[in-house]
C-alpha positions as CSV (number, residue, x, y, z in Angstrom):
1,X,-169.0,131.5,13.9
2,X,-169.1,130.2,10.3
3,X,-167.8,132.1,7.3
4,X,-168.4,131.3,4.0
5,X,-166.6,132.0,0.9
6,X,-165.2,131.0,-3.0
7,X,-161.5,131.2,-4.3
8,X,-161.4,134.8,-6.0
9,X,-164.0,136.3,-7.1
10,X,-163.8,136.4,-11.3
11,X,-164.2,133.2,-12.2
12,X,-167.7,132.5,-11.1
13,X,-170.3,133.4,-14.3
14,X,-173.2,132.0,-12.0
15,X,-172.8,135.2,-9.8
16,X,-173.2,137.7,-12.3
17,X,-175.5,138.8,-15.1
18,X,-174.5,138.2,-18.4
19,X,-172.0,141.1,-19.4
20,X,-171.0,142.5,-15.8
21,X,-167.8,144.3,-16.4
22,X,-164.7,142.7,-14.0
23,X,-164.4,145.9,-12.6
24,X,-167.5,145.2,-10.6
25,X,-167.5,141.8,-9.6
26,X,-165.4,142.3,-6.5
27,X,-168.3,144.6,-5.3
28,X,-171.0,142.0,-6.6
29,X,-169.0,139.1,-4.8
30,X,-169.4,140.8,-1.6
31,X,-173.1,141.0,-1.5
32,X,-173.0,137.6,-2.0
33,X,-170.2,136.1,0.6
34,X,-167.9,137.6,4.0
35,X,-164.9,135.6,3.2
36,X,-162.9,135.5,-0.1
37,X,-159.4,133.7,-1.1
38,X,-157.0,135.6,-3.4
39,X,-155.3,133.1,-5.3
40,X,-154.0,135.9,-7.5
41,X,-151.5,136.5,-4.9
42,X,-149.6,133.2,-5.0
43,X,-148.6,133.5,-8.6
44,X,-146.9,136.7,-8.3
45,X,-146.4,139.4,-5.6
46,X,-149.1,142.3,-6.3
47,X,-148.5,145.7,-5.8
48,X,-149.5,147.2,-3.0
49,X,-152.1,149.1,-4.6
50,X,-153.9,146.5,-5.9
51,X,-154.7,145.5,-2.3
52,X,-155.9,149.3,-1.6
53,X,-158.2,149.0,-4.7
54,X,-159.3,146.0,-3.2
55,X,-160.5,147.0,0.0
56,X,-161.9,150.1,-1.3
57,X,-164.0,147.9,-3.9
58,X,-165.5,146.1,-1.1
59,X,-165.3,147.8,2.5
60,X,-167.1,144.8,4.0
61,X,-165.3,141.8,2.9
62,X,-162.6,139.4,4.7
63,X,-159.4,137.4,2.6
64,X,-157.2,134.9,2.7
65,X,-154.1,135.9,0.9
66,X,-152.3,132.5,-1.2
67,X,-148.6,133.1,-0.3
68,X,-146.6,133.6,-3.4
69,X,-145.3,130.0,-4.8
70,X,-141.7,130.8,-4.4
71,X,-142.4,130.7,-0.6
72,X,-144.1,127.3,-0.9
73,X,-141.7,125.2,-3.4
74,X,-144.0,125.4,-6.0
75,X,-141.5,127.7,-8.1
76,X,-139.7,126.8,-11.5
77,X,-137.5,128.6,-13.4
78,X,-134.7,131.5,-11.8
79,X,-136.5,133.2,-8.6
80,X,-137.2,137.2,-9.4
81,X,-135.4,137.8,-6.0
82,X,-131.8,137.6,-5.0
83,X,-132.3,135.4,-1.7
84,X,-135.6,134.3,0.5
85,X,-135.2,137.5,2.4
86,X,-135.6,139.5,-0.2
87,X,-138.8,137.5,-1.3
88,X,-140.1,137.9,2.3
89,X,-139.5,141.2,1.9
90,X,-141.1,141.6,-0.7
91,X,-144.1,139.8,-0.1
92,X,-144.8,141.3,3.3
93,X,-144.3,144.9,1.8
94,X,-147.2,144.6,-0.5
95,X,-149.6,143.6,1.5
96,X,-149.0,145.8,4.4
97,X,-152.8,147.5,3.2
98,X,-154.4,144.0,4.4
99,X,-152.5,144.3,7.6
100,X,-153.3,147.5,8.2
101,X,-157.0,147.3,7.7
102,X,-157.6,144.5,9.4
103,X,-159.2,142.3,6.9
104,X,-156.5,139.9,6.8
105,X,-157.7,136.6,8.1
106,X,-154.8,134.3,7.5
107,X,-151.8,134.1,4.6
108,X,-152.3,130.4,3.4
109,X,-149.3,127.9,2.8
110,X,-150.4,125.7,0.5
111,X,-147.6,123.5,-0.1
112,X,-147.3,120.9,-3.0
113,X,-147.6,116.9,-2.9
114,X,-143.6,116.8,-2.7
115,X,-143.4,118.7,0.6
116,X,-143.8,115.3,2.6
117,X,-142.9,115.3,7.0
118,X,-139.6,115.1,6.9
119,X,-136.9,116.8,10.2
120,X,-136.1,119.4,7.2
121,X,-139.7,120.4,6.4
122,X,-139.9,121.1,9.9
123,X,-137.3,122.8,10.0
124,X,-138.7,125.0,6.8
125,X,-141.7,125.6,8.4
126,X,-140.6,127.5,11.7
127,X,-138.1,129.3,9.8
128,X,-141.4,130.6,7.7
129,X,-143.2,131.6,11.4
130,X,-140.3,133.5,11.5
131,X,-140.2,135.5,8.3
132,X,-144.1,136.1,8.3
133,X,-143.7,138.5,11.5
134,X,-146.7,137.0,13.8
135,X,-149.4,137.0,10.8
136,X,-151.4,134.6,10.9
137,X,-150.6,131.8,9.1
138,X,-152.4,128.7,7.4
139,X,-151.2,125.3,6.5
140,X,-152.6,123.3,3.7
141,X,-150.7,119.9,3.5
142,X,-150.9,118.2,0.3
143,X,-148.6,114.9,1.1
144,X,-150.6,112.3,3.3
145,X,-147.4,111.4,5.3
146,X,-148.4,114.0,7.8
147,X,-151.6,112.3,8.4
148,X,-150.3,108.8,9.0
149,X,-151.6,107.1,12.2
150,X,-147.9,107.3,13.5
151,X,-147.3,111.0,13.5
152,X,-150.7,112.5,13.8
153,X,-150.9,113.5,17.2
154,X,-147.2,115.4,16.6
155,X,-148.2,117.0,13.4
156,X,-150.9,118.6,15.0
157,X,-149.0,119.1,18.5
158,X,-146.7,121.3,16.8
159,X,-149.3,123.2,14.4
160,X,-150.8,124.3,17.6
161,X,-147.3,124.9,19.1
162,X,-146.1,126.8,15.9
163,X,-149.5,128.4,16.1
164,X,-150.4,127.3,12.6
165,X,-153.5,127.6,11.4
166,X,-155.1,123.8,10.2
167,X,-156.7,123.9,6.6
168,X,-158.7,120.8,6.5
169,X,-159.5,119.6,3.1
170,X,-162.1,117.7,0.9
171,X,-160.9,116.1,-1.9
172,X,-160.6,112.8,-3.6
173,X,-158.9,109.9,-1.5
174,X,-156.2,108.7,-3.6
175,X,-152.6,108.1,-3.1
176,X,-150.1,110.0,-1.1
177,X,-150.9,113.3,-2.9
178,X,-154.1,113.4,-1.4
179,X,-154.8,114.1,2.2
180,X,-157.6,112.8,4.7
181,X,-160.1,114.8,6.3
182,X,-158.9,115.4,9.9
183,X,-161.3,117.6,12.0
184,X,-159.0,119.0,14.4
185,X,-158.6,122.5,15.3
186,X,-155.1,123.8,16.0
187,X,-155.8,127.7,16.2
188,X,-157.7,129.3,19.3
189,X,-159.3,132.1,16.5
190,X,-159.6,130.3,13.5
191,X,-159.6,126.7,11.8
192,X,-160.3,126.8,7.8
193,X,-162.0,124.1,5.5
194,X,-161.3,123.8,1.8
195,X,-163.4,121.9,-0.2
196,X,-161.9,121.0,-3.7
197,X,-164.1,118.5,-4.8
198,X,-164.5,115.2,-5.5
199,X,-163.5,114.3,-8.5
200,X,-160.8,111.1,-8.9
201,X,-160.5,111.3,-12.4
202,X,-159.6,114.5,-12.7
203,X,-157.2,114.7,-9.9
204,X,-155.0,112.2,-11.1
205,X,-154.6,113.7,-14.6
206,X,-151.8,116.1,-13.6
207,X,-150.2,115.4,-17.1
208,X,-153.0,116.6,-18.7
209,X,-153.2,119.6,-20.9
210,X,-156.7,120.4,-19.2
211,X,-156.1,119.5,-15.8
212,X,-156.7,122.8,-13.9
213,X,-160.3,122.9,-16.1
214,X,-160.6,119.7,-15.0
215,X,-159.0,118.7,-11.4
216,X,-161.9,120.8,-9.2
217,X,-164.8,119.5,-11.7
218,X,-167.4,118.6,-8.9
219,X,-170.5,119.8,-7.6
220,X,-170.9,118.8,-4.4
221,X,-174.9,116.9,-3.6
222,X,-177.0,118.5,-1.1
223,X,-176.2,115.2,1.3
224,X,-172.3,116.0,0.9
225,X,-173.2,119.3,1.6
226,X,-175.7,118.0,4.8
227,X,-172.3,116.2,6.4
228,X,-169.9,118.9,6.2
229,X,-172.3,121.1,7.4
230,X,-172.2,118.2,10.7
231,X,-168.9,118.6,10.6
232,X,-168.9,122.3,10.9
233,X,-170.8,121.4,14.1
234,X,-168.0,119.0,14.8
235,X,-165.2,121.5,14.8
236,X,-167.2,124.1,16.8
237,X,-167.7,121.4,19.6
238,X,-164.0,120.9,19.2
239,X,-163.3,124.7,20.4
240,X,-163.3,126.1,16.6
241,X,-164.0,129.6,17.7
242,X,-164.6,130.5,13.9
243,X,-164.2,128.6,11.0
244,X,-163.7,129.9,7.3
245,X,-165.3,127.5,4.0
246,X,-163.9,128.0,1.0
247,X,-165.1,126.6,-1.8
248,X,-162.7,125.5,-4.6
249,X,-164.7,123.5,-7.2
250,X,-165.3,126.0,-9.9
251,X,-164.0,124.3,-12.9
252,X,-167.7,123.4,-14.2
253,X,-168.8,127.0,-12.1
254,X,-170.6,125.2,-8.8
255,X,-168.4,126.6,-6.4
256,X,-171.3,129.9,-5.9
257,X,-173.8,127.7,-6.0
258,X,-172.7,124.8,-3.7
259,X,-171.7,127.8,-1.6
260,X,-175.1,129.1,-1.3
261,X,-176.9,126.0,-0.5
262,X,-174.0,125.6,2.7
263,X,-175.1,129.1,3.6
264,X,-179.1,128.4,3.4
265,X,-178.0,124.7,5.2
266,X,-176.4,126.7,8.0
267,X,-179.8,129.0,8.3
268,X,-177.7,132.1,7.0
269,X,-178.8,134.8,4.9
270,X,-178.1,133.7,1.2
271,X,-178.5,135.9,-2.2
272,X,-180.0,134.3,-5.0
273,X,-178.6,134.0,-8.1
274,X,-179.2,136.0,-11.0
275,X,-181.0,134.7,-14.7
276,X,-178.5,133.4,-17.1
277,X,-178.9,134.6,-20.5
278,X,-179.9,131.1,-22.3
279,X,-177.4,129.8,-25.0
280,X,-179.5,128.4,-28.0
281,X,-177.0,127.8,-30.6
């Protein structure tokens, strides 16, 4: 089974007509995709009845909850909490509505370029399996020394031994902070796919004043789209029982679009999108 979805759900103009208040895009979002990423949720920790507003909003819709950056290293500046317990704590108490609907799908570990396979990273991440109380957890790596010929096999020996689930990723191939595609399930239930574009230039322009306009500026052709839809068929073959497709190139708005055509690719039911109003001057 393939599921297909965009990170959140406001920043997509393409989806909506001109003037739709963002009180009802969550609902709008969901006509259009299953699947949704809240990225909301890794720059602070929500309350817990955002998440009920959530669900309420749109009854039919799965997420993938970002884990909040002071979890991941990506933190700077004095932590809100006392100690990591208290962050866990914290975390896990607001969204206990997810859990308890059932529409959680995975809490994502994205972890930054830094966090490279070292005995001590290791070390961090079972102590996370630990504090995340059997959810079900997904790894994005973001440093290419856990990809290296030498250690694959034992980076994904333990994600499946850990019982992580393996975020495979698109996105430029340069350097160590990028990582290769790798189509290898890890997960008996669930393998994810995140595809952040394309785009060299903008990827590398982390000093940049515009770089998070400009770092997921890609729309992705309908022959890019063509092999990762073959690889789809890849992972199934692998034993992927289900596999979730986010799309994370939104910062020229072709994330909904790309999406779509992947849906219409994969002979699923896609929406079409609604008239723009035209911009003459």
């Amino acid at each position: 089974m393939i599921m297909i979805g965009l990170t959140g759900w406001g920043d997509h103009p393409k989806l909506y007509p001109p003037g739709t208040p963002a009180r009802e895009k969550l609902a709008r979002y969901a006509d259009y995709f299953p699947l949704v990423e809240v990225d909301s949720s890794f720059y602070a920790v929500l309350g817990e009845a955002t998440y009920r507003k959530w669900l309420e909003e749109a009854p039919q819709l799965i997420f993938i909850l970002k884990a909040y950056r002071g979890m991941t290293g990506h933190l700077r500046g004095k932590n809100p909490y006392p100690d990591a317990d208290a962050m866990y704590r914290a975390y896990l108490d607001s969204i206990a509505p997810m859990v308890e609907s059932g529409r959680l799908k995975a809490v994502m570990f994205q972890f930054p370029p830094w966090f490279d396979c070292t005995a001590e990273h290791v070390r961090q991440l079972r102590a996370i399996k630990q504090r995340m109380q059997g959810l079900p957890l997904a790894i994005e790596f973001r440093h290419r020394s856990w990809y290296a010929e030498d250690v694959l096999e034992e980076t994904l020996g333990f994600l499946r031994l850990e019982g992580w689930i393996h975020i495979i990723c698109d996105e430029p191939q340069i350097g160590e902070g990028s990582v290769p595609v790798v189509l290898e399930p890890t997960h008996p239930e669930l393998t994810l796919v995140r595809l952040h574009g394309r785009n060299t230039g903008g990827w590398l322009q982390s000093g940049s004043p515009d770089w998070r306009e400009t770092r997921n500026l890609y729309c992705y052709s309908s022959e890019e789209l063509h092999e990762w839809g073959c690889r789809l068929d890849t992972l199934l073959e692998k034993g992927a029982r289900e596999v979730g497709m986010i799309f994370n190139n939104n910062s020229g708005g072709d994330a909904a679009p790309n999406a779509l055509e992947m849906m219409k690719l994969r002979g699923m039911t896609a929406g079409e999108l609604p008239p723009q109003q035209l911009d003459l001057f």
